Each structure stands twice: as C-alpha cells, then as structure tokens.
Coordinates of C-alpha atoms in Angstrom, one line a residue:
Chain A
X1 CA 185.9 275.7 39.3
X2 CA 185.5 274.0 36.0
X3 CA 182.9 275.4 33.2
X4 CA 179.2 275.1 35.2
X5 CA 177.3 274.1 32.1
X6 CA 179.9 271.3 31.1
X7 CA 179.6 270.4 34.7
X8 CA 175.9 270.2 34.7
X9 CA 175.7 268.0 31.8
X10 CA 177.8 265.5 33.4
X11 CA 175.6 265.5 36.2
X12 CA 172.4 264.4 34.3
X13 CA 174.8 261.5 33.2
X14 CA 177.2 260.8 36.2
X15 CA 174.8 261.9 39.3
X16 CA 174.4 258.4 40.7
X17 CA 177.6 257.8 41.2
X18 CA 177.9 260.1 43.4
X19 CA 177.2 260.0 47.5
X20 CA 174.1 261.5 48.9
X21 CA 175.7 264.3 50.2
X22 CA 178.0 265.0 47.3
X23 CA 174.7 264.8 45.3
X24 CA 172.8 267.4 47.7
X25 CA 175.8 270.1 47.6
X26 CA 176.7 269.7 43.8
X27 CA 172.8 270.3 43.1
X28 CA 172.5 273.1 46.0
X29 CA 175.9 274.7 43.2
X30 CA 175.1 273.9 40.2
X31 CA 171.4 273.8 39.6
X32 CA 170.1 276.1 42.3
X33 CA 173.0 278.4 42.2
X34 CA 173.5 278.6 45.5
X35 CA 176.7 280.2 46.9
X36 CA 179.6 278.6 48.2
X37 CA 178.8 280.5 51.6
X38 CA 175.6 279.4 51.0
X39 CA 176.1 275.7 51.4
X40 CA 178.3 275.8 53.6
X41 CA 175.6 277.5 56.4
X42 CA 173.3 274.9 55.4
X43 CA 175.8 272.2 56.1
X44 CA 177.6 273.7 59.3
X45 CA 180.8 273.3 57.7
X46 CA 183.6 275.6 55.9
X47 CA 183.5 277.3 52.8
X48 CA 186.8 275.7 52.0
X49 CA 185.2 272.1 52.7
X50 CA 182.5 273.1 50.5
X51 CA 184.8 274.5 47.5
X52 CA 187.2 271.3 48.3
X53 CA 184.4 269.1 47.7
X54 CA 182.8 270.9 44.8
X55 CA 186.5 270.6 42.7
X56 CA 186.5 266.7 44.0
X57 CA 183.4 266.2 42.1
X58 CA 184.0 268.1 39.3
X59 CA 187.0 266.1 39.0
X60 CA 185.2 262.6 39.6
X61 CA 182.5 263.4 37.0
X62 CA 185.2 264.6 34.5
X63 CA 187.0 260.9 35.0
X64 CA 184.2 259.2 34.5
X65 CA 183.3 261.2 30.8
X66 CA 187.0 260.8 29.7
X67 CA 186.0 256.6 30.7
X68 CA 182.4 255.9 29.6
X69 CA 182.1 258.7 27.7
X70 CA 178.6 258.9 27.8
X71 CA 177.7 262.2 27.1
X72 CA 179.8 262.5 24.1
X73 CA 178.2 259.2 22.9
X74 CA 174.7 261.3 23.3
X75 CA 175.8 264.0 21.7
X76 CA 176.9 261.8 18.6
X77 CA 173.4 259.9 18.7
X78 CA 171.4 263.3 18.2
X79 CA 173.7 263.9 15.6
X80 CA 173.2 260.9 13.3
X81 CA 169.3 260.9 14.2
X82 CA 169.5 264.1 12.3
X83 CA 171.7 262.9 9.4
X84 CA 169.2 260.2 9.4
X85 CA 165.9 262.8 9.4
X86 CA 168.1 265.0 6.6
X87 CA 168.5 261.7 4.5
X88 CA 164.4 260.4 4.6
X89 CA 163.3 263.9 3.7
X90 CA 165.5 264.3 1.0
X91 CA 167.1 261.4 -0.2
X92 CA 164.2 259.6 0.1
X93 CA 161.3 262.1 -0.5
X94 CA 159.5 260.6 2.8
X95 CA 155.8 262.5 3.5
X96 CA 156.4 265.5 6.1
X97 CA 154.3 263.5 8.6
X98 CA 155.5 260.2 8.1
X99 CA 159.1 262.0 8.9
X100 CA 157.9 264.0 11.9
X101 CA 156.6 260.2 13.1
X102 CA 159.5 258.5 12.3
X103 CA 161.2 261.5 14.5
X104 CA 159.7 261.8 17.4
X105 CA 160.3 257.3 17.3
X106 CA 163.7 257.8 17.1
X107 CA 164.1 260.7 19.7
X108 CA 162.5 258.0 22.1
X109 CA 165.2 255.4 21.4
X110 CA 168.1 257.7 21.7
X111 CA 166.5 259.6 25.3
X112 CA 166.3 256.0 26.4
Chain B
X1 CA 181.0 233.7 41.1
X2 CA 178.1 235.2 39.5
X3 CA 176.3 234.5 36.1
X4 CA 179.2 234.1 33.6
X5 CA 177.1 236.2 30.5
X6 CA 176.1 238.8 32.6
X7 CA 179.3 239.6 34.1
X8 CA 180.5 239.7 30.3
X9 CA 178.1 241.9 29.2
X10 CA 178.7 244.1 32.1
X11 CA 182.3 244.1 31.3
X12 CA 181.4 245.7 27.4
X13 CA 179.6 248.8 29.1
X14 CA 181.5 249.3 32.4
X15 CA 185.5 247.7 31.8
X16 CA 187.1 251.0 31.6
X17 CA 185.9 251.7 35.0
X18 CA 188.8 249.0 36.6
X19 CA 192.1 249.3 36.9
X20 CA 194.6 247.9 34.6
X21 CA 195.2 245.1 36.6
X22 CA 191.7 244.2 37.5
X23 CA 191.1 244.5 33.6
X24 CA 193.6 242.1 32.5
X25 CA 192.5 239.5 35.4
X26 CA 188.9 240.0 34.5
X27 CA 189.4 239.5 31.0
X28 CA 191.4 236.0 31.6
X29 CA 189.0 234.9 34.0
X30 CA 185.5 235.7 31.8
X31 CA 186.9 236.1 27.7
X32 CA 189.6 234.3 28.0
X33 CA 188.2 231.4 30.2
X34 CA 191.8 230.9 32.4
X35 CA 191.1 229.0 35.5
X36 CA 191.9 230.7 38.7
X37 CA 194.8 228.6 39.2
X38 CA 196.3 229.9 36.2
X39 CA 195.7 233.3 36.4
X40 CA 197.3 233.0 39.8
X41 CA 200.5 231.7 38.7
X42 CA 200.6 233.9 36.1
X43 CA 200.1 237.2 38.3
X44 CA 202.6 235.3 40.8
X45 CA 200.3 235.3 43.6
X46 CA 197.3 232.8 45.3
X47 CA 194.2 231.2 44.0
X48 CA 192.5 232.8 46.8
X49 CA 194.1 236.8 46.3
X50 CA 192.4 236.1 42.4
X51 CA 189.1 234.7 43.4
X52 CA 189.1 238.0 46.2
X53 CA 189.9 240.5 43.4
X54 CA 187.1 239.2 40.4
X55 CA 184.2 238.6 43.2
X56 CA 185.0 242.5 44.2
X57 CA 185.3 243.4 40.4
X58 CA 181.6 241.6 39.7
X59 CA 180.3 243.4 42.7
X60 CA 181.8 246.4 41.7
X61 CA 180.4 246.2 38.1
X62 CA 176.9 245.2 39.4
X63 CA 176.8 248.4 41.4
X64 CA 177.5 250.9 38.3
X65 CA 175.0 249.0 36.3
X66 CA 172.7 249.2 39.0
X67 CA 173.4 253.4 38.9
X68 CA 173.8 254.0 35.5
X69 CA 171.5 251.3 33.7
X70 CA 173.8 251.3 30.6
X71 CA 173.3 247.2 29.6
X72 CA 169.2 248.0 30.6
X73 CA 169.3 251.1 28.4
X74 CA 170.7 249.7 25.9
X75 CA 168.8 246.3 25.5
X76 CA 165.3 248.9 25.6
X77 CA 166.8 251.0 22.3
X78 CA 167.3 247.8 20.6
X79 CA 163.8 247.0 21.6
X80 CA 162.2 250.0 20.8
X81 CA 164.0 250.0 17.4
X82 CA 162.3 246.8 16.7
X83 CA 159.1 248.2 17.1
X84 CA 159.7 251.0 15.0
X85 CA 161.4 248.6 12.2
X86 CA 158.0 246.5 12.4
X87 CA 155.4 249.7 12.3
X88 CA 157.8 251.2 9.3
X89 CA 157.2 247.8 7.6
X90 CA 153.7 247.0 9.0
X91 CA 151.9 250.3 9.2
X92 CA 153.3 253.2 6.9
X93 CA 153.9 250.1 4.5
X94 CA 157.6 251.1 3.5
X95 CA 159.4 248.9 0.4
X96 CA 161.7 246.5 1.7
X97 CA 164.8 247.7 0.7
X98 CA 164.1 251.4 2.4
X99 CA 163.3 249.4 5.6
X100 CA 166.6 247.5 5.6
X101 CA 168.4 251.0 5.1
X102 CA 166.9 252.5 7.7
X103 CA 167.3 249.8 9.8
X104 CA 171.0 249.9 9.3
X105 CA 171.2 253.3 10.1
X106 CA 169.2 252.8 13.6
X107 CA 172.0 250.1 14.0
X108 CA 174.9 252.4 14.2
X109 CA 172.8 255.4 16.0
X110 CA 171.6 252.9 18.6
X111 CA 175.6 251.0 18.8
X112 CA 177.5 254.2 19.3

C-alpha cells in the first residue's frame, strides 16, 4: 500500500470522485484505521477484494494529483501566503495586528 | 450543446482529465471555433461520432466541477480577495501603492 498520510491528503482533495462504496472502505482504512480483515467482515467480502480495491484507489487518487494537481497547488498557496506575511512584517513594517488580520483574511481565501 | 463560456471555463480547471483525443476535439470545437463538420473530416470520421464525443466530454466535465467545485472555488478567492483589497484600502487606510503590491501578490497566490 502506498504512504497512508500522502494517501489521506489526497483524499480531503479527490474523495468525491470516488463511488460510495470506495468512499466508505477507503475511510473505514485510512481514517479509522481499520484492518484489512476488518472491512472485509463488515462488507462480507475477501480480504483480497478489500486490499484490491484499496490499491485501485490509491492508484485513482494518485492519477488524479499527477493531473489537477491540487494538493501541490495548496501546498504552494500556504507557501506564498507566508512569503507574503514575512514581506508586510518586515519589508513593510505593518502593525502586529493589522498583520495577524490581514492573516487570518488571507488563510480564508486560500482554505476556500 | 451547452453554454459555450462555461464549457470553456470548465475546460481551464478540468482539460487534463480527457484523453488526448477528446482534448484535441474539445479544443477545436470551443477555442478554436471549428464546426463539427470540420472537425469531422479532419478526425476522418462523422458529424454525428463528433457531436456524441463533445456532448459526453461537457457532461463529463460538468460532473467533476460538480465534485470538486474548482471554477466555484476559484471565482469565491477572487471575491473574497476583493473584499480584502477594499477593507485594506477602506478601513486600515493603507497608501495606494502598498495596496496595489499587495494586491499583486494575492494575484499570484490566488492564480496558482
């Protein structure tokens, strides 16, 4: 199985795309750490089906990063947010409070 | 067909999501402005096989925008960095040319 916390990243980005039932066992895996055996009790199937359509998924949700690259475009939003903080505290001698506003504004825009 | 500009739109967030060949068809048919006829001839195959594949492309593109929200998402950051422009300007009264800095800065967090 691929890295779990890369996985669960691309799951608060990709989830939707998934079906309801992929979305119910990859949750039941990743986030509630439930065991292969586990899942498949709870779904009256195989273990095997269960791993099969674990790596499926994993693979699906690692396609769609290399293509929309969504969570690497996150990742490079936080990080110019913070070049931007950096620069208004220092290059511009901003007021501490008028740069914790100006913060908390601009994590808004990039968590939405 | 649907809406020309929205199918356009959706084609920035969600074209690397097609195939190849439905990319190159899409593009004639919405950026490019070929008519079906022509597109057909070029691809060596029917009117009808080319008007089949872009409905199924817009329907295809509607659905991920309807999961992932990427054009909504996007059009709210560019709102909400209005707003914040405005109160920087209006409110905590900052000069002109500081606003216009920060404002290109939002830009390119917000666009990547």
């Amino acid at each position: 199985m691929e890295d779990r916390f890369e996985i669960s990243l691309l799951l608060d980005y990709y989830i939707d795309l998934l079906t309801e039932k992929q979305k119910d066992i990859m949750f039941m895996y990743y986030n509630d750490d439930f065991s292969l055996a586990e899942i498949a009790e709870i779904n009256n199937t195989s273990r095997q089906a269960i791993h099969d359509l674990i790596k499926r998924c994993d693979k699906q949700l690692i396609n769609y990063e290399e293509k929309l690259q969504l969570v690497e475009k996150s990742k490079i939003r936080k990080s110019k947010k913070n070049d931007l903080i950096k620069k208004l505290t220092n290059e511009y001698m901003l007021s501490k409070e008028l740069v914790e506003d100006i913060d908390e504004m601009l994590d808004e825009i990039i968590n939405s």
